mmCIF file of C-alpha atoms and ligand atoms in Angstrom:
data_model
loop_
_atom_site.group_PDB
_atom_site.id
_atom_site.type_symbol
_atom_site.label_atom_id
_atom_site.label_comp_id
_atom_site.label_asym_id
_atom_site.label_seq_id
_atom_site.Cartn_x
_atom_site.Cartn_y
_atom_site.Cartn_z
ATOM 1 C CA UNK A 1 -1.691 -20.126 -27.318
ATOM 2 C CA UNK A 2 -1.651 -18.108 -23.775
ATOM 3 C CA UNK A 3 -4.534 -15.635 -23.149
ATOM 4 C CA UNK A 4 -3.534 -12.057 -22.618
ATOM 5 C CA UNK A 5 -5.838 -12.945 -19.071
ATOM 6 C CA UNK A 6 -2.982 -15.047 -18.082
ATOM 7 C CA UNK A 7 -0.307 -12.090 -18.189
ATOM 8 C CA UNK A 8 -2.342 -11.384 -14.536
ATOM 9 C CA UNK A 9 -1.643 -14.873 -13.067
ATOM 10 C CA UNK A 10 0.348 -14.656 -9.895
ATOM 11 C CA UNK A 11 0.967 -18.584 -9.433
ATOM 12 C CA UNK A 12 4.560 -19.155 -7.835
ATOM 13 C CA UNK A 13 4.855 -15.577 -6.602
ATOM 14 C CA UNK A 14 5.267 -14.455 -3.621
ATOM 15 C CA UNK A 15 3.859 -11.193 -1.989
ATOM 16 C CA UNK A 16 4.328 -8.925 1.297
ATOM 17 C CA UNK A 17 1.462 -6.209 2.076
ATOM 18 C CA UNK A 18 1.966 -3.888 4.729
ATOM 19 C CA UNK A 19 -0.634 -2.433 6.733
ATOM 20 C CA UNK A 20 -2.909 -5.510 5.504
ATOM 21 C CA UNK A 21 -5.535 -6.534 8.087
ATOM 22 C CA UNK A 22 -8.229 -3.810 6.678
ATOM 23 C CA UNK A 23 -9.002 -1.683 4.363
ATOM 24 C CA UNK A 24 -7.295 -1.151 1.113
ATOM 25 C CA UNK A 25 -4.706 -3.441 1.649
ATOM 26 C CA UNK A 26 -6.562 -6.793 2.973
ATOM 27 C CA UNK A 27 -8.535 -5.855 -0.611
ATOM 28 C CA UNK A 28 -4.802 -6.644 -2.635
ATOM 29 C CA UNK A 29 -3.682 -8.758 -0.372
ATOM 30 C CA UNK A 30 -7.217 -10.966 -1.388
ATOM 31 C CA UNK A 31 -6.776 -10.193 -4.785
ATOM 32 C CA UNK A 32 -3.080 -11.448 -4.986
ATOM 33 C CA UNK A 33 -4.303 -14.209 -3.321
ATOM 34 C CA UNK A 34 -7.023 -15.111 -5.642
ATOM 35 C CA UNK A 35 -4.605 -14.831 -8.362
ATOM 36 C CA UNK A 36 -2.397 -17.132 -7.245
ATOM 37 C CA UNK A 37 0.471 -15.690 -5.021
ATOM 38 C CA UNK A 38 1.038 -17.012 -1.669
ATOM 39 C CA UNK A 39 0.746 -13.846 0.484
ATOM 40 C CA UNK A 40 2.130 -12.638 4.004
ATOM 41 C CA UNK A 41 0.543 -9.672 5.467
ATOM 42 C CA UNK A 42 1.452 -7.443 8.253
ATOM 43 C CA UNK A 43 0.016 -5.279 10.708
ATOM 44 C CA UNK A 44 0.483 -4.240 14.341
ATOM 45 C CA UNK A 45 -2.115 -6.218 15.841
ATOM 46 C CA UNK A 46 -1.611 -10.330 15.316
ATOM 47 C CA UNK A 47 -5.547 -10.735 16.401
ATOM 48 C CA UNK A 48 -6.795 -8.259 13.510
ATOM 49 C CA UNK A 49 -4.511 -10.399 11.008
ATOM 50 C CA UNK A 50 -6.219 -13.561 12.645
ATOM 51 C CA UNK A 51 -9.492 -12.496 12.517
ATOM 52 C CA UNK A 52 -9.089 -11.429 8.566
ATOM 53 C CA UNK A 53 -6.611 -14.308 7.644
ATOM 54 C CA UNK A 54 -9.504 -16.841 9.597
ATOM 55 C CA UNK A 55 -12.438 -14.844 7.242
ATOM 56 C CA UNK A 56 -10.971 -15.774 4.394
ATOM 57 C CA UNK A 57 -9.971 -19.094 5.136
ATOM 58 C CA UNK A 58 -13.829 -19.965 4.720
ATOM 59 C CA UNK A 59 -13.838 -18.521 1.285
ATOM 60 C CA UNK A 60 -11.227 -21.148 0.879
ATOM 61 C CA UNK A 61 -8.533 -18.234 0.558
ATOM 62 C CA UNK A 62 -5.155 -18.764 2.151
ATOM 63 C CA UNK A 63 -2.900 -15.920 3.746
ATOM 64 C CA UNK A 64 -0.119 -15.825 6.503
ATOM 65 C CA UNK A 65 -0.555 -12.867 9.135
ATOM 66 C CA UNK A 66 2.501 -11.555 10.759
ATOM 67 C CA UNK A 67 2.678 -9.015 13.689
ATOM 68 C CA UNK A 68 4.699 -6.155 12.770
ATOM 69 C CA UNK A 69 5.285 -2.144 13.552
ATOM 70 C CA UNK A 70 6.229 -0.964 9.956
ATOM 71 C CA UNK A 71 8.162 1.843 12.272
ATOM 72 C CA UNK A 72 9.901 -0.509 13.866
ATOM 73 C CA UNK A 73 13.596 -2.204 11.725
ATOM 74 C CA UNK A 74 13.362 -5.014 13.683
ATOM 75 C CA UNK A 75 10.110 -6.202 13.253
ATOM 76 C CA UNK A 76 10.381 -5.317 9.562
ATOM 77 C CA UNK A 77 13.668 -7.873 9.281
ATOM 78 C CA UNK A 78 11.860 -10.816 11.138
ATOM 79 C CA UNK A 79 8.904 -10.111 8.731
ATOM 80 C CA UNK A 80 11.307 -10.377 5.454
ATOM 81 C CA UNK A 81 13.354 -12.687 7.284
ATOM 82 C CA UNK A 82 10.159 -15.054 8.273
ATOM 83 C CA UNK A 83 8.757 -14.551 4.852
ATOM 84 C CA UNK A 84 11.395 -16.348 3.130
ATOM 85 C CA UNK A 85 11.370 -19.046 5.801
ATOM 86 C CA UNK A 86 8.223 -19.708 4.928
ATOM 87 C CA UNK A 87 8.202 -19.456 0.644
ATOM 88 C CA UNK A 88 12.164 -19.265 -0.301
ATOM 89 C CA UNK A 89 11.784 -15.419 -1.353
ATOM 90 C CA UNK A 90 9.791 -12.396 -2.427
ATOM 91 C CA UNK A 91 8.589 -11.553 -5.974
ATOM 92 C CA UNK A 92 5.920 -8.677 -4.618
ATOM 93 C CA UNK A 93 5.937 -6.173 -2.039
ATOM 94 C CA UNK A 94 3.118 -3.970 -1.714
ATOM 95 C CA UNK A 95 4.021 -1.004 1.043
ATOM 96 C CA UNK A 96 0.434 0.406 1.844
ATOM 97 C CA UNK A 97 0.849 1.412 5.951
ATOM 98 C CA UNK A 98 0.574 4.606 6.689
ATOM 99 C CA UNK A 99 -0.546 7.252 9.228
ATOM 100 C CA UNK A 100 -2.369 10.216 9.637
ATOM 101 C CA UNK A 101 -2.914 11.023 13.280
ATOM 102 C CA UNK A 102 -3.832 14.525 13.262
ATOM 103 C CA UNK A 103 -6.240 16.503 10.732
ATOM 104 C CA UNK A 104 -5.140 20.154 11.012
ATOM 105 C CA UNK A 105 -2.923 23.216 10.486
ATOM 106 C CA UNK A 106 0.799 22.688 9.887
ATOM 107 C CA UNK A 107 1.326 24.638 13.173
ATOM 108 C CA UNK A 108 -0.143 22.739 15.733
ATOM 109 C CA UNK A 109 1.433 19.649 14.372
ATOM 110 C CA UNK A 110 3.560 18.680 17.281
ATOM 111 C CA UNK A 111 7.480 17.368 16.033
ATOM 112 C CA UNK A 112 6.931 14.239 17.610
ATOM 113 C CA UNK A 113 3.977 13.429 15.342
ATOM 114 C CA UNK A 114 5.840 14.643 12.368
ATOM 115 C CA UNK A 115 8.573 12.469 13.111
ATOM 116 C CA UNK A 116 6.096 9.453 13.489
ATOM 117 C CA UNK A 117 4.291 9.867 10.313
ATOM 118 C CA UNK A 118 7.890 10.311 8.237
ATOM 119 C CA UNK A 119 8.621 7.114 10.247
ATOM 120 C CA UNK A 120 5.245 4.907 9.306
ATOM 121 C CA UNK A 121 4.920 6.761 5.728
ATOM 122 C CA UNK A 122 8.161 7.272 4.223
ATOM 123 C CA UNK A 123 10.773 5.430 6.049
ATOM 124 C CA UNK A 124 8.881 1.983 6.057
ATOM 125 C CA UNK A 125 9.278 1.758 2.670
ATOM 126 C CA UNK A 126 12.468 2.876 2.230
ATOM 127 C CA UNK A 127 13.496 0.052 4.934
ATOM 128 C CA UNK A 128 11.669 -2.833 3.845
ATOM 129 C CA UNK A 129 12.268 -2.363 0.114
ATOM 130 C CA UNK A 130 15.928 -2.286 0.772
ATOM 131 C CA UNK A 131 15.582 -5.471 2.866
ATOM 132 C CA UNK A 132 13.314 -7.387 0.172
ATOM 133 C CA UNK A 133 15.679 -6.099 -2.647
ATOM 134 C CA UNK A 134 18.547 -8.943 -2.533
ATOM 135 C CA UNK A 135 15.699 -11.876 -2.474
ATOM 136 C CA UNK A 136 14.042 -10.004 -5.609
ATOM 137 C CA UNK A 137 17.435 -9.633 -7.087
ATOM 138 C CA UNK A 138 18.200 -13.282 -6.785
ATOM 139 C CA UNK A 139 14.829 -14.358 -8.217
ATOM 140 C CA UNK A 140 15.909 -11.927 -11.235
ATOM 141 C CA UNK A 141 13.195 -9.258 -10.758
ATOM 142 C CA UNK A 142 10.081 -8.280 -8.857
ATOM 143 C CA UNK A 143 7.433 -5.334 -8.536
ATOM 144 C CA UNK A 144 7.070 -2.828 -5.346
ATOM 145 C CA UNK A 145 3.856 -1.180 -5.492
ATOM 146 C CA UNK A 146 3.833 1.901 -2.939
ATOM 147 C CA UNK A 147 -0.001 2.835 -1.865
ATOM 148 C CA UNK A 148 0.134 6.884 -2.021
ATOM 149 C CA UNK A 149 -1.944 9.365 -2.482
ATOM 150 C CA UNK A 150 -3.787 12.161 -4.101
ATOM 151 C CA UNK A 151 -2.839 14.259 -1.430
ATOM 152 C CA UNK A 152 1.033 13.651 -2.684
ATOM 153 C CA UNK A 153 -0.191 15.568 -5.884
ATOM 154 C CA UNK A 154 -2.318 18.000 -4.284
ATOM 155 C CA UNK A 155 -2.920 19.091 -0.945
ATOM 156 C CA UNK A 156 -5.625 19.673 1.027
ATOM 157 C CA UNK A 157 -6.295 21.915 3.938
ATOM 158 C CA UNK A 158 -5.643 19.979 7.274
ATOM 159 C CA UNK A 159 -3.801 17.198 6.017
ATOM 160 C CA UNK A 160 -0.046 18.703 5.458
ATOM 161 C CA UNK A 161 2.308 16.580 6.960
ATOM 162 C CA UNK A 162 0.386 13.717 5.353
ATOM 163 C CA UNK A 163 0.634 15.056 2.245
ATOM 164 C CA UNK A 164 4.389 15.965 2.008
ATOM 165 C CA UNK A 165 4.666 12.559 3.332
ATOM 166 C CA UNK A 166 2.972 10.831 0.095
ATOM 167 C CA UNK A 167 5.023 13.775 -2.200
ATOM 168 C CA UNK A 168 8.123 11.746 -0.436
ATOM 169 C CA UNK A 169 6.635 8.268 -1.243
ATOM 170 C CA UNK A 170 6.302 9.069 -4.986
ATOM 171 C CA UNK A 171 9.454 10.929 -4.931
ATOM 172 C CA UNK A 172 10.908 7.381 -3.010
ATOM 173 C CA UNK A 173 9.203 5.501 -5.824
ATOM 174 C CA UNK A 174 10.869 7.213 -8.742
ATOM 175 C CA UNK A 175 14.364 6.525 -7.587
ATOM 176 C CA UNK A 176 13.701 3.271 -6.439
ATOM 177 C CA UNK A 177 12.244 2.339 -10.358
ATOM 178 C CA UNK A 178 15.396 4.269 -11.452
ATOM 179 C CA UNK A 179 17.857 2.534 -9.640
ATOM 180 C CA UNK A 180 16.329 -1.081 -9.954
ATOM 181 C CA UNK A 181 15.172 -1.133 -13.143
ATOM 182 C CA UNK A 182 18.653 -2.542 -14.589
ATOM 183 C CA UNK A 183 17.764 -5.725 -11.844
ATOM 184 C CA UNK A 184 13.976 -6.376 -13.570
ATOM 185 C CA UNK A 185 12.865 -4.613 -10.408
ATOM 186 C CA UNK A 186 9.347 -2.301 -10.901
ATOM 187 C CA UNK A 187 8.686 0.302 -8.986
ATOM 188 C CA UNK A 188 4.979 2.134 -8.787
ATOM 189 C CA UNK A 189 2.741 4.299 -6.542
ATOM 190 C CA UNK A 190 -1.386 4.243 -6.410
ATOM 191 C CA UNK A 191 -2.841 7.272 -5.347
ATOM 192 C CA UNK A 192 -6.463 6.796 -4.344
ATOM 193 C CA UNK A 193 -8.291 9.290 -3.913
ATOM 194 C CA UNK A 194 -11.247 8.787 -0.951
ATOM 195 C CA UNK A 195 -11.950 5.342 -0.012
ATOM 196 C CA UNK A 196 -14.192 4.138 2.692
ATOM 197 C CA UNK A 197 -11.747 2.857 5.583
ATOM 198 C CA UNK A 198 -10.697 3.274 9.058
ATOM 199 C CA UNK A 199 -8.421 6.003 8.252
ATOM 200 C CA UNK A 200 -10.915 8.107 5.810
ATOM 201 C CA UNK A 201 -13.165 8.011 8.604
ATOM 202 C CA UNK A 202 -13.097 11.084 9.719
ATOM 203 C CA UNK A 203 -13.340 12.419 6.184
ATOM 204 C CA UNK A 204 -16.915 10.354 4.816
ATOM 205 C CA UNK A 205 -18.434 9.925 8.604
ATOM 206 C CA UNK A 206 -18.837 13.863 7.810
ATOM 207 C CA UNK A 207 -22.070 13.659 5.621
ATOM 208 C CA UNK A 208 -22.278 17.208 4.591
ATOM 209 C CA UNK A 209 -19.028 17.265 3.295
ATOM 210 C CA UNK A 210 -19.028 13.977 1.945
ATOM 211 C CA UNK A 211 -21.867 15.082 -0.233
ATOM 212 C CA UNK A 212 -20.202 18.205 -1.630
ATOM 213 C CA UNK A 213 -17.006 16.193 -1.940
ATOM 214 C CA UNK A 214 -18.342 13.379 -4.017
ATOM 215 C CA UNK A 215 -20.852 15.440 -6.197
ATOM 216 C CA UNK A 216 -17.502 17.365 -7.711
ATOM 217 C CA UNK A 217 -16.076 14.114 -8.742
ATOM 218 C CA UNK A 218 -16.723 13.203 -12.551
ATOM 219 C CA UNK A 219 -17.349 9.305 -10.601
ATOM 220 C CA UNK A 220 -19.584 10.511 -7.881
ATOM 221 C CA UNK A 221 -18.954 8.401 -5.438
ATOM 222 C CA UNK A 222 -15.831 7.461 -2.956
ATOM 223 C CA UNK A 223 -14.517 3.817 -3.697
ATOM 224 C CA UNK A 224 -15.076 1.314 -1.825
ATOM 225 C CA UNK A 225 -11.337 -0.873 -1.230
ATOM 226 C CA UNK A 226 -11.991 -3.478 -3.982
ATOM 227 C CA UNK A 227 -11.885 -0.621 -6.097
ATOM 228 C CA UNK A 228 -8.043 -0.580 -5.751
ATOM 229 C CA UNK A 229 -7.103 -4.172 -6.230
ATOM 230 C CA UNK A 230 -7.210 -3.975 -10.334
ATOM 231 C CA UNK A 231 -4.707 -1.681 -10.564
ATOM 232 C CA UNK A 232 -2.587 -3.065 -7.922
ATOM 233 C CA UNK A 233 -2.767 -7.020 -9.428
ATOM 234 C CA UNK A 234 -1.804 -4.997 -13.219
ATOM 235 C CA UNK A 235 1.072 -3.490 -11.393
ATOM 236 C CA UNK A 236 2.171 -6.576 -9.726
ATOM 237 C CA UNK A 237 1.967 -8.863 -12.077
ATOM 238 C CA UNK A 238 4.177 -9.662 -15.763
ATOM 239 C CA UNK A 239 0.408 -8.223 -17.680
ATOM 240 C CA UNK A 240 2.582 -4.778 -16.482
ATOM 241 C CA UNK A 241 5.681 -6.065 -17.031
ATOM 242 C CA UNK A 242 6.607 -2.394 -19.237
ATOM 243 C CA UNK A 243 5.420 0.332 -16.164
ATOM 244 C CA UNK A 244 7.844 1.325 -13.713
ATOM 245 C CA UNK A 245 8.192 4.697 -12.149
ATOM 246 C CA UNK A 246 4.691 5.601 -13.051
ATOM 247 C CA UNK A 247 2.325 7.536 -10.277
ATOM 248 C CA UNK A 248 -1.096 6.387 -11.442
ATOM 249 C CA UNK A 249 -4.319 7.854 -9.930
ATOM 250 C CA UNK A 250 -7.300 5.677 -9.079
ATOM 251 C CA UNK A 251 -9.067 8.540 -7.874
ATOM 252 C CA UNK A 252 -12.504 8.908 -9.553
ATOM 253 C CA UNK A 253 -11.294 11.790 -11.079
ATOM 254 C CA UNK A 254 -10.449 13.819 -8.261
ATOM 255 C CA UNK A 255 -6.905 15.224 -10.066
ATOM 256 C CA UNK A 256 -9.363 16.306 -13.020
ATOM 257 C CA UNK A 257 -12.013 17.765 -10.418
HETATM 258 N N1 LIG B 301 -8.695 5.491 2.670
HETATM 259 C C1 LIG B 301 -8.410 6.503 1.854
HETATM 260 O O1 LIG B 301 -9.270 7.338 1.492
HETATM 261 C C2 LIG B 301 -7.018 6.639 1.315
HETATM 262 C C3 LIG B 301 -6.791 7.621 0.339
HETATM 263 C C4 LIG B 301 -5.530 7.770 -0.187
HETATM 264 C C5 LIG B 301 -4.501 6.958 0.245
HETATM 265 N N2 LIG B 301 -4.744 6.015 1.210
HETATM 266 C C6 LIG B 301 -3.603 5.190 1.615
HETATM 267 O O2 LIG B 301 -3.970 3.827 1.523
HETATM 268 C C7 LIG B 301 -3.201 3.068 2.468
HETATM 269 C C8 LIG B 301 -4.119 2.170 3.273
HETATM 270 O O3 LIG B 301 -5.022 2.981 4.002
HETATM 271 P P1 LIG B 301 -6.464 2.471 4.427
HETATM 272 O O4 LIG B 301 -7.371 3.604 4.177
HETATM 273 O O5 LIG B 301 -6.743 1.144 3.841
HETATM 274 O O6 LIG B 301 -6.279 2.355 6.012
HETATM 275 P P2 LIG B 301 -7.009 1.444 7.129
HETATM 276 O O7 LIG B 301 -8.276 0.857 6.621
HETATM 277 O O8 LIG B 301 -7.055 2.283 8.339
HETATM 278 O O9 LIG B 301 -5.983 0.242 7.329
HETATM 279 C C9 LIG B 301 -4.695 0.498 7.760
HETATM 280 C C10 LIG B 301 -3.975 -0.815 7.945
HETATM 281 O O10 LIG B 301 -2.631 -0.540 8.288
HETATM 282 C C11 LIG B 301 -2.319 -1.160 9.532
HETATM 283 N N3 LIG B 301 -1.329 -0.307 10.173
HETATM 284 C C12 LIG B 301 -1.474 0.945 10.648
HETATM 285 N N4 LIG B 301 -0.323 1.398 11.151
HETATM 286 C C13 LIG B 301 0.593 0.414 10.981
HETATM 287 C C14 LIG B 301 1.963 0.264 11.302
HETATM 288 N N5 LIG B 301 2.646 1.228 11.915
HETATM 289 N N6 LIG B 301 2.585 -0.900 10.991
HETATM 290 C C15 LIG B 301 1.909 -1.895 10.378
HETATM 291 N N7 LIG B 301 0.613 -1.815 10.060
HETATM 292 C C16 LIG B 301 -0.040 -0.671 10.358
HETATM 293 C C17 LIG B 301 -3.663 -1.318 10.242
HETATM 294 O O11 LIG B 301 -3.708 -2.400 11.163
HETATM 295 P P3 LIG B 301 -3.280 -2.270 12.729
HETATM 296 O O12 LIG B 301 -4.125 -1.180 13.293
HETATM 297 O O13 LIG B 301 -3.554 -3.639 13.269
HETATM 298 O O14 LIG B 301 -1.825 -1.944 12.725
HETATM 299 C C18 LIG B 301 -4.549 -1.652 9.054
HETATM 300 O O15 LIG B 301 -4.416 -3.011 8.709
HETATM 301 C C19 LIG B 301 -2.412 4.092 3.273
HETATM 302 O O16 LIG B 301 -1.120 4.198 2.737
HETATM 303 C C20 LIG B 301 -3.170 5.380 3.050
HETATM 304 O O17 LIG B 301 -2.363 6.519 3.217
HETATM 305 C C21 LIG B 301 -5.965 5.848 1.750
#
């Protein structure tokens, strides 16, 4: 009889993660991996997806890296496009690029920087899900797993924009789970809460306020990137065959805090 366990295997899949060369992504991108899926990842820079893609190599772990602007429609066809080249179709798409490049008041945001972060945040994902939906379709399902955040529940001084941008990605994620659903198609968003990577930086490299951050969490601590893969690999895979449309938290408690 099949193990419950085995509800989580990924063999014969096959997966897309945005924004994949660090942080929380490379962590699900490795995790889908190790479960089985043959994985293409994508970020901006083709020597930070060679340099991860060659580190885990020597752990035996194989993953394709493939330049591309998540802003850009172009670069997000040849990715889809290249993708099925390469494994006849997609089964998984994880969308976890995103921007924040300014931490301040809603003022001083300059338009041009709102306009980029609707582009990388939002957009993206409503772009490349629409251009992996007919390969999902004609492998009679799949599973898009948007990477959101707390701040889309609740926002926090200095990070507006960014917020109503991840308040659009869950919004995004609803109606794509709505609209799918009848095609076997799942449709879910993680919000972490703080995790240690490039783009929290500026957040944990601040020590006092690190400290007052973390000891208000019922988990005291930020996560570390592993720390997001579990939830991701449930969502992906048939063991959560049942959840679509759901917003889950993986937060440390944060949204209780
Ligand atoms: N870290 C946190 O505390 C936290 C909390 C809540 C939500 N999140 C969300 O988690 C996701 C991942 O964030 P992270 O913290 O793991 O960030 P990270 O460590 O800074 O990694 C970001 C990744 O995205 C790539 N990237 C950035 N802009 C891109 C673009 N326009 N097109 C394609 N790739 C791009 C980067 O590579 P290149 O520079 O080579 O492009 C890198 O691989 C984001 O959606 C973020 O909003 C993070």
């Amino acid at each position: 009889m099949a193990k419950m366990i085995d509800l989580f295997d990924m063999t014969g899949k096959v997966a897309i993660v945005t924004g994949a060369s660090k942080g929380i992504g490379a962590a699900i991108a490795k995790g889908l991996a190790e479960q089985g899926a043959k994985v293409v990842i994508c970020s901006r820079k083709q020597e930070s997806l060679d340099l991860y893609t060659t580190a885990l190599e020597k752990e035996g772990i194989s993953i394709t890296g493939i330049e591309c602007n998540v802003s850009d429609e172009e670069q997000l066809k040849n990715l889809v496009n290249k993708t099925i080249e390469l494994y006849e179709g997609i089964d998984v798409l994880v969308n976890c690029a995103a921007t924040n490049p300014m931490f301040g008041p809603i003022e001083e945001m300059e338009s041009s920087l709102f306009d980029k972060m609707i582009n990388v945040n939002v957009k993206s994902i409503f772009t490349l899900s629409n251009l992996c939906l007919p390969s999902m379709r004609q492998r009679g399902g799949g599973s898009i797993i948007n990477i959101s955040s707390v701040e889309g529940l609740k926002p926090s001084p200095n990070l507006g924009i960014y917020s109503v941008t991840k308040a659009a990605v869950n919004m995004l994620t609803k109606s794509q789970a709505k609209e799918w659903g009848s095609d076997n198609i799942r449709a879910n968003a993680i919000c972490p809460g703080l995790v240690k990577t490039k783009l929290s930086a500026g957040i944990w490299k601040n020590a006092a306020f690190l400290q007052a951050f973390t000891e208000r969490l019922p988990i005291s601590k930020m996560a570390m990137p592993p720390e997001m893969v579990g939830l991701a690999l449930y969502l992906a895979s048939d063991a959560g065959s049942y959840t679509t449309g759901g917003i889950f938290n993986s937060d440390g408690g944060y949204m209780i805090s």
